[in-house]
PDB file of C-alpha atoms and ligand atoms in Angstrom:
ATOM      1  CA  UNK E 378       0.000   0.000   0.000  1.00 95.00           C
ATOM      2  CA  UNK E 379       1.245   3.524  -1.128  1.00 98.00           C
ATOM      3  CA  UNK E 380      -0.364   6.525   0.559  1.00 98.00           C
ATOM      4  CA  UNK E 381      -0.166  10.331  -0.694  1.00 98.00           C
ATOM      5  CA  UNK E 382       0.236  12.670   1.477  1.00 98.00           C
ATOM      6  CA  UNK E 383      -0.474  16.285   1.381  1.00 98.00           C
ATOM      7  CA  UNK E 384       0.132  19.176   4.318  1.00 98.00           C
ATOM      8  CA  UNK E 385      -1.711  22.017   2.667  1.00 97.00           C
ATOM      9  CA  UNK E 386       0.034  24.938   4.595  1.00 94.00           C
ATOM     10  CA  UNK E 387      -0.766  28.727   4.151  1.00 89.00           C
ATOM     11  CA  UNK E 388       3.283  29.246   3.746  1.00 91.00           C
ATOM     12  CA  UNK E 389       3.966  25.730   2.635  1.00 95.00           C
ATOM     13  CA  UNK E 390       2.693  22.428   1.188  1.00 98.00           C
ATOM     14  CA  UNK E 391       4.062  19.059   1.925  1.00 98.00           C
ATOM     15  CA  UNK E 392       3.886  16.291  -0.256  1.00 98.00           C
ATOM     16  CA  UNK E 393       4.590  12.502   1.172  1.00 98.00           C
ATOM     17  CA  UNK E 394       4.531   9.059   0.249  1.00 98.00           C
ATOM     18  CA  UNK E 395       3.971   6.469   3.444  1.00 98.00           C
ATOM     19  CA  UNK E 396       3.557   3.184   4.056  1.00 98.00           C
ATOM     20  CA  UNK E 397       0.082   1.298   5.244  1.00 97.00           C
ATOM     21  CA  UNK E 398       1.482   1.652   8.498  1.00 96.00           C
ATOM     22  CA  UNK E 399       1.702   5.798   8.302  1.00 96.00           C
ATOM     23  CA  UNK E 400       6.144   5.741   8.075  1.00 97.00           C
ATOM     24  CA  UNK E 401       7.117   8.717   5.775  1.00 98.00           C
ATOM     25  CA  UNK E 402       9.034   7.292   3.115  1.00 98.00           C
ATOM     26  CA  UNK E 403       9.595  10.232   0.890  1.00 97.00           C
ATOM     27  CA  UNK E 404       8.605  13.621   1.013  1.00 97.00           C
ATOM     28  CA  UNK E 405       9.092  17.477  -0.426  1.00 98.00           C
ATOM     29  CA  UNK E 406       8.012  20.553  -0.090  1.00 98.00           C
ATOM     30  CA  UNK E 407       7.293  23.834  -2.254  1.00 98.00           C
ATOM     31  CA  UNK E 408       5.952  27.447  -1.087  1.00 97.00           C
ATOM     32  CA  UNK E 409       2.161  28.204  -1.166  1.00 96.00           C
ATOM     33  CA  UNK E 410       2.124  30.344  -4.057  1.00 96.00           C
ATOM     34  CA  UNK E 411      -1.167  31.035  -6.328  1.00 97.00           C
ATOM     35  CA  UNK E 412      -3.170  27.976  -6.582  1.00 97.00           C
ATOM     36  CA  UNK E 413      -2.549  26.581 -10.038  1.00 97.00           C
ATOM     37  CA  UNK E 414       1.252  27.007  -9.691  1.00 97.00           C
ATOM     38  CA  UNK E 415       1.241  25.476  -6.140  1.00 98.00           C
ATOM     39  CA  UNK E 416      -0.994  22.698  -7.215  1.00 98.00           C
ATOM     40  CA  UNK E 417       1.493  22.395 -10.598  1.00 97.00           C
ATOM     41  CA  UNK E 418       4.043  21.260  -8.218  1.00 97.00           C
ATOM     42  CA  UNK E 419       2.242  18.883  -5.753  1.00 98.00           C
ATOM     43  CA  UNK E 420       0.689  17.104  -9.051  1.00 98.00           C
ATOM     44  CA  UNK E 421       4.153  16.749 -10.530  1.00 97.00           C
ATOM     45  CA  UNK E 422       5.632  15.160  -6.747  1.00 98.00           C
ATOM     46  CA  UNK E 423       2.551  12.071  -6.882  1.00 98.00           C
ATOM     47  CA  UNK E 424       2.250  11.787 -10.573  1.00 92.00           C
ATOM     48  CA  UNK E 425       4.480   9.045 -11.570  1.00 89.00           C
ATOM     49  CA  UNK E 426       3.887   7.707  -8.002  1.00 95.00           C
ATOM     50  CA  UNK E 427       1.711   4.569  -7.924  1.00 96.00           C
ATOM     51  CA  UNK E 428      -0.220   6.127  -4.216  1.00 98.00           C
ATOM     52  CA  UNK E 429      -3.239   3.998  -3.802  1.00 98.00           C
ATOM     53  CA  UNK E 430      -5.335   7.327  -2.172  1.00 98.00           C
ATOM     54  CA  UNK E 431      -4.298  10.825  -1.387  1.00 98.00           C
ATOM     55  CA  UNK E 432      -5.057  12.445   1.981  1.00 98.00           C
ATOM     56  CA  UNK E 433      -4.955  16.173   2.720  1.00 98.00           C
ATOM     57  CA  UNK E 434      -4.516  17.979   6.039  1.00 98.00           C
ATOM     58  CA  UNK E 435      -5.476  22.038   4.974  1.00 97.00           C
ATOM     59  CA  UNK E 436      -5.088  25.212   6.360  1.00 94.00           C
ATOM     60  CA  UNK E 437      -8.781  26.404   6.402  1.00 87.00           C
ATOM     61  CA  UNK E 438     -11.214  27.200   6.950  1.00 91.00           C
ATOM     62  CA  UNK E 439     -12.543  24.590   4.564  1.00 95.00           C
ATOM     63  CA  UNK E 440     -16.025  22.924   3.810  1.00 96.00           C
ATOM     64  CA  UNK E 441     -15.912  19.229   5.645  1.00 96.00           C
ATOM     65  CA  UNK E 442     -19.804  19.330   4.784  1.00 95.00           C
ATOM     66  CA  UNK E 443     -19.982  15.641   3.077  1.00 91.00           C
ATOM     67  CA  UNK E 444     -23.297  16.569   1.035  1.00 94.00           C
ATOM     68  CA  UNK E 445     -22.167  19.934   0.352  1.00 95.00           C
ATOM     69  CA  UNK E 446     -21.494  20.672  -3.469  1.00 96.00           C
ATOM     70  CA  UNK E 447     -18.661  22.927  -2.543  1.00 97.00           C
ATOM     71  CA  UNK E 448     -16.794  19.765  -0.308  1.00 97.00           C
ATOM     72  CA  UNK E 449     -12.972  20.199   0.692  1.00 97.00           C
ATOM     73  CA  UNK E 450     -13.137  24.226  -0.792  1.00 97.00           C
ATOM     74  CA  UNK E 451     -11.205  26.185   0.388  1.00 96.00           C
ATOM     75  CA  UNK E 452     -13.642  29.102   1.639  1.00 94.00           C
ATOM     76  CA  UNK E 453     -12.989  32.408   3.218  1.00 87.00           C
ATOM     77  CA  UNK E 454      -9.227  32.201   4.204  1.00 83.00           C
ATOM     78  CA  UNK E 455      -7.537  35.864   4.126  1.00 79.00           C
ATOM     79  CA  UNK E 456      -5.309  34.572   1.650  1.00 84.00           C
ATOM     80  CA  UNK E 457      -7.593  35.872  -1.455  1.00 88.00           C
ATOM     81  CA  UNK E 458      -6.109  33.560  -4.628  1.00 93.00           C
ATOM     82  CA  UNK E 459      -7.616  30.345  -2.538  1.00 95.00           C
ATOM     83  CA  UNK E 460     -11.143  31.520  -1.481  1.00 95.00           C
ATOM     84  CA  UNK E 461     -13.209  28.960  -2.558  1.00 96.00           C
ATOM     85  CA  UNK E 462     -10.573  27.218  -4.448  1.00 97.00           C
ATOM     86  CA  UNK E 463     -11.385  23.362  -4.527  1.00 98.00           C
ATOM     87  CA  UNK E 464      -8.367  22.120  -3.516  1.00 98.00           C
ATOM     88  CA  UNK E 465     -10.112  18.459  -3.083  1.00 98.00           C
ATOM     89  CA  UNK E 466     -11.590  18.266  -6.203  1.00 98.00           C
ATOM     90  CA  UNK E 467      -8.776  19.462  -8.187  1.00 98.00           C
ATOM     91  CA  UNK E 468      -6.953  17.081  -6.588  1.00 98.00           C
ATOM     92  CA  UNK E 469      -9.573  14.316  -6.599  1.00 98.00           C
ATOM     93  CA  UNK E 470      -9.996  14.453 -10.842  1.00 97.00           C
ATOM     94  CA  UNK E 471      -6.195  15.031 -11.513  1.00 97.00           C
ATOM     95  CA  UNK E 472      -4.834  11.791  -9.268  1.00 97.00           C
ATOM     96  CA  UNK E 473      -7.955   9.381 -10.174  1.00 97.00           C
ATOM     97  CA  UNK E 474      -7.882   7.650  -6.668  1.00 98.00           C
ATOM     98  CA  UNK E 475      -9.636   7.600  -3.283  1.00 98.00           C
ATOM     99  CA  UNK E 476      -9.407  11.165  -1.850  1.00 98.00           C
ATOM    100  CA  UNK E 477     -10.197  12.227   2.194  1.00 98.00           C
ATOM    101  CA  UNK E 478      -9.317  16.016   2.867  1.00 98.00           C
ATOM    102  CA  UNK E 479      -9.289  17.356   6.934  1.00 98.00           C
ATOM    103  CA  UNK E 480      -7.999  20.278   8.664  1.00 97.00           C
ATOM    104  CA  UNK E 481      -4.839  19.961   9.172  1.00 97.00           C
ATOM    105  CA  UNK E 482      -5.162  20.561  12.811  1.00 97.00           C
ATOM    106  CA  UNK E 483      -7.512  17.442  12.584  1.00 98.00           C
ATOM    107  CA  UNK E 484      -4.520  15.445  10.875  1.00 98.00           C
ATOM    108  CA  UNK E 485      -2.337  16.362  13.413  1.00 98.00           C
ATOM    109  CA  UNK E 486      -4.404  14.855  16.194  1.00 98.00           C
ATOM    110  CA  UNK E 487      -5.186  11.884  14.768  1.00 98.00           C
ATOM    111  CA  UNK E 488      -1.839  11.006  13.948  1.00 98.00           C
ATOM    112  CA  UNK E 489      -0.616  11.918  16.999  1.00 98.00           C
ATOM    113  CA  UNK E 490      -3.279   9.682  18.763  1.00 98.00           C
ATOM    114  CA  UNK E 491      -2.635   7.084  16.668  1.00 97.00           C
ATOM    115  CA  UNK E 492       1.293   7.191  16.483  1.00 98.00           C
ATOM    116  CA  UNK E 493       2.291   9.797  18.253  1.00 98.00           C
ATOM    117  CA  UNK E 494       1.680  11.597  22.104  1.00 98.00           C
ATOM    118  CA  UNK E 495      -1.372  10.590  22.497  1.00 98.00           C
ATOM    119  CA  UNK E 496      -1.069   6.908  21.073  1.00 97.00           C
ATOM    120  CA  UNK E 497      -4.275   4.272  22.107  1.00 95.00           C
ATOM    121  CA  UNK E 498      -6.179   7.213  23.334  1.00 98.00           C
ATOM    122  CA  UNK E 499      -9.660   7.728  21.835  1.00 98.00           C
ATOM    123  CA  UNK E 500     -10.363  11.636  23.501  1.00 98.00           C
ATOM    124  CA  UNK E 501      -7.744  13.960  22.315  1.00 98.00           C
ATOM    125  CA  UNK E 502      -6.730  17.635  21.723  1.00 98.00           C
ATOM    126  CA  UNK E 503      -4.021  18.955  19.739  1.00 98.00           C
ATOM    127  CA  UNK E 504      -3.240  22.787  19.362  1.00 98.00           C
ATOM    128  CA  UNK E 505      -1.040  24.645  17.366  1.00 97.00           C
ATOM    129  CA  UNK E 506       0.396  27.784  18.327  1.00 97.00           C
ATOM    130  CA  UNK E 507       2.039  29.745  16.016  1.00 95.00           C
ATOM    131  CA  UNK E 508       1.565  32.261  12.868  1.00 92.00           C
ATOM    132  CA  UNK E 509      -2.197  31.747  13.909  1.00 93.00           C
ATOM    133  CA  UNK E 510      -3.948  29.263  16.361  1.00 96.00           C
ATOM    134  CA  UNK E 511      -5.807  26.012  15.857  1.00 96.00           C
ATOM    135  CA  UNK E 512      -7.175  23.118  17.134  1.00 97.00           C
ATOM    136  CA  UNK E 513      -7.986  19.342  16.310  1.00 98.00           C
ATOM    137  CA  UNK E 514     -10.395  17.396  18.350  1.00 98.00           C
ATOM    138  CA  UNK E 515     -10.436  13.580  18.800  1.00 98.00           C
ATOM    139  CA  UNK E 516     -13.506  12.517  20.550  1.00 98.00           C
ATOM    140  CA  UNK E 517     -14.601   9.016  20.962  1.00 98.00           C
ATOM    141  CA  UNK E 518     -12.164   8.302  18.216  1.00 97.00           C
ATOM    142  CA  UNK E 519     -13.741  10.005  15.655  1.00 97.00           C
ATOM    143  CA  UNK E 520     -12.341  13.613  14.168  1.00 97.00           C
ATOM    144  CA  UNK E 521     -14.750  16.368  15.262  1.00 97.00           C
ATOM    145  CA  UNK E 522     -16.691  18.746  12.179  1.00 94.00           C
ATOM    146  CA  UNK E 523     -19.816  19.512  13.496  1.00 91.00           C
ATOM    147  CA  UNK E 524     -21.613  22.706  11.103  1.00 91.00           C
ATOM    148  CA  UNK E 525     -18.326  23.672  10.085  1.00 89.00           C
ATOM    149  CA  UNK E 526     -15.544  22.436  12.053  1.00 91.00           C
ATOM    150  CA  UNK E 527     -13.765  23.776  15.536  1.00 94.00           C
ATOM    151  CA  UNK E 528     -12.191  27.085  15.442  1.00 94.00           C
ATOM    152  CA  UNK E 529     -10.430  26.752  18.513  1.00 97.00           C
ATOM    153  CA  UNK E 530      -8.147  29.744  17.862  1.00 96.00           C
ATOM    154  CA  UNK E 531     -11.192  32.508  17.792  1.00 96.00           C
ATOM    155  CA  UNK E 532     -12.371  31.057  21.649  1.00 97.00           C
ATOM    156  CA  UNK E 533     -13.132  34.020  23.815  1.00 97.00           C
ATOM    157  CA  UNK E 534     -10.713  35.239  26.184  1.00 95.00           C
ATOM    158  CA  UNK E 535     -10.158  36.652  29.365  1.00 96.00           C
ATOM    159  CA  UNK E 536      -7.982  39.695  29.048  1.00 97.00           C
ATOM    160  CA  UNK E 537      -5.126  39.559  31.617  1.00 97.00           C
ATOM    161  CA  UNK E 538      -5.567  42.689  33.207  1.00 96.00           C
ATOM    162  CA  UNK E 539      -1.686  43.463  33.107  1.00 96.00           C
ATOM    163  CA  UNK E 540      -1.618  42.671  29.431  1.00 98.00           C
ATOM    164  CA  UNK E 541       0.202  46.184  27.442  1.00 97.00           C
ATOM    165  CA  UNK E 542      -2.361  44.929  24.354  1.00 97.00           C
ATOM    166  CA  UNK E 543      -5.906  46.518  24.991  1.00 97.00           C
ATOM    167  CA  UNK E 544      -7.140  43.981  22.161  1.00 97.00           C
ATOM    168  CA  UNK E 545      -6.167  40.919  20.678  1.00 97.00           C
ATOM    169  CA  UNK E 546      -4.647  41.120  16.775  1.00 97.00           C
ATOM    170  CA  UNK E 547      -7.632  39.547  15.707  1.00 95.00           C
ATOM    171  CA  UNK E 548      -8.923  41.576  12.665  1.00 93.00           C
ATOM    172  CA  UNK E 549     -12.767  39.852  13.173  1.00 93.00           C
ATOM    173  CA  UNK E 550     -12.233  39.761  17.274  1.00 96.00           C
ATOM    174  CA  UNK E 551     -11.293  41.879  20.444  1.00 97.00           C
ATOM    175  CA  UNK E 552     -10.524  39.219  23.183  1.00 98.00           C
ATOM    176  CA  UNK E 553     -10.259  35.706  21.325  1.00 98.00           C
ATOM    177  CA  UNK E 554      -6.670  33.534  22.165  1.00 98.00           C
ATOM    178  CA  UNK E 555      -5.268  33.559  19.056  1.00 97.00           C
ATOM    179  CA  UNK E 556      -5.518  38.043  18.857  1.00 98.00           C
ATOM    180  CA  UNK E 557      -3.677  37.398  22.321  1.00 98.00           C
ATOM    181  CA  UNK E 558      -1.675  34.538  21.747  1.00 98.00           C
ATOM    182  CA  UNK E 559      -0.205  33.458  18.372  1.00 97.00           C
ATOM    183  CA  UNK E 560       3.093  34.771  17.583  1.00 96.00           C
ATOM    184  CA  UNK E 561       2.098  38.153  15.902  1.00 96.00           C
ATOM    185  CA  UNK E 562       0.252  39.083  18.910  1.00 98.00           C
ATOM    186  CA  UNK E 563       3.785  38.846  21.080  1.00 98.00           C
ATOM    187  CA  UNK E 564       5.214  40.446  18.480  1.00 97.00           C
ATOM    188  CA  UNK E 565       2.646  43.062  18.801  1.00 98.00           C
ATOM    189  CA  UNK E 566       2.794  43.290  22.255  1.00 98.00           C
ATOM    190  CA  UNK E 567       6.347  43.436  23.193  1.00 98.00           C
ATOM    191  CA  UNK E 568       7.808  44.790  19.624  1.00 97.00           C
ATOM    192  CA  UNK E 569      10.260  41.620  18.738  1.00 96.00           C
ATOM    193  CA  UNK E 570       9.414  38.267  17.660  1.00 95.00           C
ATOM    194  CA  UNK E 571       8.261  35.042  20.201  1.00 94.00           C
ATOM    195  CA  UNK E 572      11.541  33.755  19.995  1.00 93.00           C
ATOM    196  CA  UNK E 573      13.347  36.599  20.702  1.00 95.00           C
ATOM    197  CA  UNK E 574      11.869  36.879  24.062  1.00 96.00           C
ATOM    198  CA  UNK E 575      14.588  36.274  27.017  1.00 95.00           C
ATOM    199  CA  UNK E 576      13.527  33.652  29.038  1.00 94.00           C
ATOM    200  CA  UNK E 577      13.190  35.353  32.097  1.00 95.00           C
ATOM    201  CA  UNK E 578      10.592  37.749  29.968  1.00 97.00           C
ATOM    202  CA  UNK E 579       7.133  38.000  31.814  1.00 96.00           C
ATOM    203  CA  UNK E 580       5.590  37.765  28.054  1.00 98.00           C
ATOM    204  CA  UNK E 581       5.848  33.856  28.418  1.00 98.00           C
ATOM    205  CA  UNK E 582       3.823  33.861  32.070  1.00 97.00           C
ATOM    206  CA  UNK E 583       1.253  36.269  30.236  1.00 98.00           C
ATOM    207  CA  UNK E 584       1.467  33.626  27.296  1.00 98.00           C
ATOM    208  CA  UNK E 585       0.706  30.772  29.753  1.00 98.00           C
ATOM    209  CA  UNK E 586      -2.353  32.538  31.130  1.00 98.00           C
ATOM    210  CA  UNK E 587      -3.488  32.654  27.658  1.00 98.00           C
ATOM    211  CA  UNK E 588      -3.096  29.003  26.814  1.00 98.00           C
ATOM    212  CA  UNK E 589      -3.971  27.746  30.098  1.00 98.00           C
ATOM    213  CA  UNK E 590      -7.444  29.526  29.185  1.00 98.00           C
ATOM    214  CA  UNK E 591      -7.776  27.794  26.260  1.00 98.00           C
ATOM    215  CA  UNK E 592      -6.653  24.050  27.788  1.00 98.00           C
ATOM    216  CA  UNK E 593      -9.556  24.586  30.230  1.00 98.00           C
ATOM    217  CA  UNK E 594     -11.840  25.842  28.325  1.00 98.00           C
ATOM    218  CA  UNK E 595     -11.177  22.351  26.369  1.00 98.00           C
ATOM    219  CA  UNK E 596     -11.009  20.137  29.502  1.00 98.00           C
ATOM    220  CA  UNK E 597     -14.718  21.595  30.099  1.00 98.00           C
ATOM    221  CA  UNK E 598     -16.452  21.107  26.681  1.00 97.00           C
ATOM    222  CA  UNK E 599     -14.713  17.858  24.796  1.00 97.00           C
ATOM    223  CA  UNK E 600     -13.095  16.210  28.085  1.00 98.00           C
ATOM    224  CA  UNK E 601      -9.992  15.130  26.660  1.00 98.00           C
ATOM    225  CA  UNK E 602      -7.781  12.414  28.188  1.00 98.00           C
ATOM    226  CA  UNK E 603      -4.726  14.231  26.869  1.00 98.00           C
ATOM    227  CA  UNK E 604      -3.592  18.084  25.826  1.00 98.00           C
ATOM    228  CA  UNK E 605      -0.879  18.180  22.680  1.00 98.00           C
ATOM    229  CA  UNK E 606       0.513  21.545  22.266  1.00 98.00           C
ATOM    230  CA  UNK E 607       2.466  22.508  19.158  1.00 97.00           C
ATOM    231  CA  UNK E 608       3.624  24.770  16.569  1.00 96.00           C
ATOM    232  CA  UNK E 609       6.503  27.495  16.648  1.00 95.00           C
ATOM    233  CA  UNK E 610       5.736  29.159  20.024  1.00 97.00           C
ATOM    234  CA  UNK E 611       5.873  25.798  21.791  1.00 97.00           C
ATOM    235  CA  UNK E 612       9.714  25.780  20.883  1.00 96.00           C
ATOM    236  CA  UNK E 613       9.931  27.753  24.457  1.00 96.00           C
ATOM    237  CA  UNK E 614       9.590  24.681  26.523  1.00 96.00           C
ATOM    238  CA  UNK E 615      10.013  26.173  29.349  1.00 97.00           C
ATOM    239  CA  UNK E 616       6.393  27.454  28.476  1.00 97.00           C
ATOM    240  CA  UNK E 617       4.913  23.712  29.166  1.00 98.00           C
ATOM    241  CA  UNK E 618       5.312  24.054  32.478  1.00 98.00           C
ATOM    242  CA  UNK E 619       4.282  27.376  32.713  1.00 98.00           C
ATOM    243  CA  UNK E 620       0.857  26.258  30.822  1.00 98.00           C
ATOM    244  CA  UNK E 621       0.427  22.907  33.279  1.00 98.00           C
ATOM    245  CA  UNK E 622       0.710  25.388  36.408  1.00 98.00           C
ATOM    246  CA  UNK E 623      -1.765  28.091  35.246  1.00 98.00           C
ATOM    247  CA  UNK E 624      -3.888  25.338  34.183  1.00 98.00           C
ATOM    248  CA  UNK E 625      -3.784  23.405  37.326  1.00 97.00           C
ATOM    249  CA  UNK E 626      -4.831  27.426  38.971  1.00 97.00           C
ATOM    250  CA  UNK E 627      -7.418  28.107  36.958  1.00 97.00           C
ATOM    251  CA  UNK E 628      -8.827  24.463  37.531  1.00 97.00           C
ATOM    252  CA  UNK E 629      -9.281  25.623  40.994  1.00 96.00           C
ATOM    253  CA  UNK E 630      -9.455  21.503  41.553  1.00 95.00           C
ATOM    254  CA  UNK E 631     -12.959  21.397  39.797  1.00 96.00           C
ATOM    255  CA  UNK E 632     -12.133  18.308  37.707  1.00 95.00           C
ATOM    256  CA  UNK E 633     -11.796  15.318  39.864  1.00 90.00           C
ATOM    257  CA  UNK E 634     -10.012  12.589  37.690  1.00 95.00           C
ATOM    258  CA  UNK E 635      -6.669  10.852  38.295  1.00 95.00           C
ATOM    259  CA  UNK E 636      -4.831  11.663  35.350  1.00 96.00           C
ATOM    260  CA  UNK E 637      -4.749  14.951  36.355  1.00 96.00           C
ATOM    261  CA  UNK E 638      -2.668  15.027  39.023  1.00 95.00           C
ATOM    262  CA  UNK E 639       0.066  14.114  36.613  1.00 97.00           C
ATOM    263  CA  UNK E 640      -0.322  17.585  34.602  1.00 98.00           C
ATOM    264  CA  UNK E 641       3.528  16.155  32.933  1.00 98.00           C
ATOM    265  CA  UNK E 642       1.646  13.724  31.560  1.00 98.00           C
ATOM    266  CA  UNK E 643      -1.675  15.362  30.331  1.00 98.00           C
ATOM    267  CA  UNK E 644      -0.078  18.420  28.486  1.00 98.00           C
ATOM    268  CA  UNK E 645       2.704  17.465  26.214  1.00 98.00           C
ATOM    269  CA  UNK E 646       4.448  18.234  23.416  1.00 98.00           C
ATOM    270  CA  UNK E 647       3.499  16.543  19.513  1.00 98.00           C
ATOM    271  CA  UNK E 648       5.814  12.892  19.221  1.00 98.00           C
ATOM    272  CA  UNK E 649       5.409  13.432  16.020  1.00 97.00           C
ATOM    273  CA  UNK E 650       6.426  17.215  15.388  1.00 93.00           C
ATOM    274  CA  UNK E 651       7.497  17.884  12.494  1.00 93.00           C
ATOM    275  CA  UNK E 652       5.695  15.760  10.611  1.00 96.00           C
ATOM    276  CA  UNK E 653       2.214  15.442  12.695  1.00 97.00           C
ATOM    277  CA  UNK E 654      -0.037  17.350   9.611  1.00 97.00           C
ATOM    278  CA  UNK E 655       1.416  15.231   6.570  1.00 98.00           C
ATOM    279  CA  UNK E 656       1.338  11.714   9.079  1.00 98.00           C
ATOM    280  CA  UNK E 657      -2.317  12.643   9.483  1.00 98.00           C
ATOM    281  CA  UNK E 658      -2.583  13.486   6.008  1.00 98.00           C
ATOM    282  CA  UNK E 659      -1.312   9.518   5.042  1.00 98.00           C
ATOM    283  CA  UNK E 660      -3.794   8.345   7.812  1.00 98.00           C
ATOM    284  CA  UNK E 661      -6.324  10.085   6.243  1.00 98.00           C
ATOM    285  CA  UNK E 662      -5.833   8.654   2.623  1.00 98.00           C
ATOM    286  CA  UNK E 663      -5.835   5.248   4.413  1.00 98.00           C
ATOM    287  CA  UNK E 664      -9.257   5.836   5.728  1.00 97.00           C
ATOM    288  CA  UNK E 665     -10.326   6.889   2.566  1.00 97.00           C
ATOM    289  CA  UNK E 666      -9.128   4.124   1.174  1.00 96.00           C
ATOM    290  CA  UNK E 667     -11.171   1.562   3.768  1.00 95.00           C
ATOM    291  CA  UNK E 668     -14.103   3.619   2.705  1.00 89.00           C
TER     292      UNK E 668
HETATM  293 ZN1   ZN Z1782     -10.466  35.847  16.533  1.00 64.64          ZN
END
């Protein structure tokens, strides 16, 4: 069994070939350019490639609806050349073989529930924190849509009231984590990037309150037998502990359940990182192919 597949990133796309089993065996990447030229070059990585279905992990948002005409487009992203660009179906016609298209958040947490941090666990969360925010949601093993599909990064916020930002960078909201959290907002707030921040800064506590928000806020609507924090602000590790302490605060000891008094254990970091989207993205073709 050959599977395709793709990472559909707003700055990047990665294209992979795996094995039944989800082991990368081959992979590139290009830059998201305009759509036909970007999908010129993923076409050219699988043609020639004998993958038995293709599965794509997108930036979004994108239309999951299964009866919807418009299914896997692309819809109202701020990048303008990909509104409502059908990424699937493009895709879909040009390779001739079973097809399954996700957000890549999504990918991400099934593959790292299947393979990865949260391995045999059915009730998972994965977020990335980075250029923007997202979330994936694993409940009762299945991937979570609903009328669109999660949007954990646009989740309402408390302000800290020592933040310097009197609103989030969200262009569509004042107080939602990723206008307070993702890496433009620090850059925002404290006028050099995320990574630039010494570690002693008290923009990574402020951080923490911000994701610890967000965890909880999580813990009380999907339940989740494990946390998975990633993307390019997670590089500061020292901001896992950070998160597991304000969460464990803000808790206030509401949740009674074993597993959490082993916060080391419940918030971790992707297994799988880099590769969590395009191993989703191959677990995803596999599906499609069961199907
Ligand atoms: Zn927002």
């Amino acid at each position: 069994m050959l599977l395709g597949a793709l990472e559909a990133g707003g700055t990047k796309m990665v294209m992979g070939l795996a094995d039944g089993d989800g082991n990368i065996l081959k992979q590139a990447s290009c830059p998201t350019r305009l759509p036909e030229e970007t999908l010129g070059d993923i076409l050219a990585f699988f043609q020639g490639e004998k993958i038995d279905a293709l599965g794509i992990a997108t930036f979004g948002p994108v239309d999951l609806r299964a009866d919807s005409p418009t299914f896997g487009n692309i819809t109202n992203t701020p990048k303008l050349a990909w509104r409502n660009f059908p990424l699937y179906a493009r895709l879909k016609d040009a390779l001739g073989v079973p097809c399954a298209i996700d957000t890549d958040v999504n990918g991400a947490v099934l593959a790292e529930a299947e393979l990865g941090a949260g391995e045999g666990l059915k009730n998972c969360v994965y977020f990335t924190v980075g250029t923007g925010i997202g979330g994936g949601v694993l409940s009762g093993g299945q991937l979570v849509h609903g009328l669109i599909h999660p949007e954990w990064g646009h989740v309402i916020m408390n302000r800290h009231p020592e933040d310097p930002l009197q609103r989030g960078v969200c262009p569509y909201h004042d107080h939602c984590v990723e206008g307070y959290a993702c890496g433009p907002a620090m850059q925002a707030r404290w006028a050099m990037p995320a990574q630039e921040l010494p570690d002693d800064h008290r923009g990574w506590a402020l951080e923490a309150h911000y994701l610890a928000q967000l965890c909880v806020d999580a813990m009380m609507t999907v339940s989740p037998e494990r946390i998975i924090l990633g993307g390019g602000v997670m590089h500061h590790e020292a901001l896992y502990p950070m998160v597991r302490q304000a969460v464990t605060s803000m808790l206030g000891g509401y949740l009674a359940s074993p597993v959490l008094s082993d916060m080391d254990s419940y918030i971790v970091a992707p297994r799988l990182y880099p590769d969590s989207g395009l191993v989703g993205a191959a677990l995803l073709a596999k599906q499609a192919l069961a199907q």
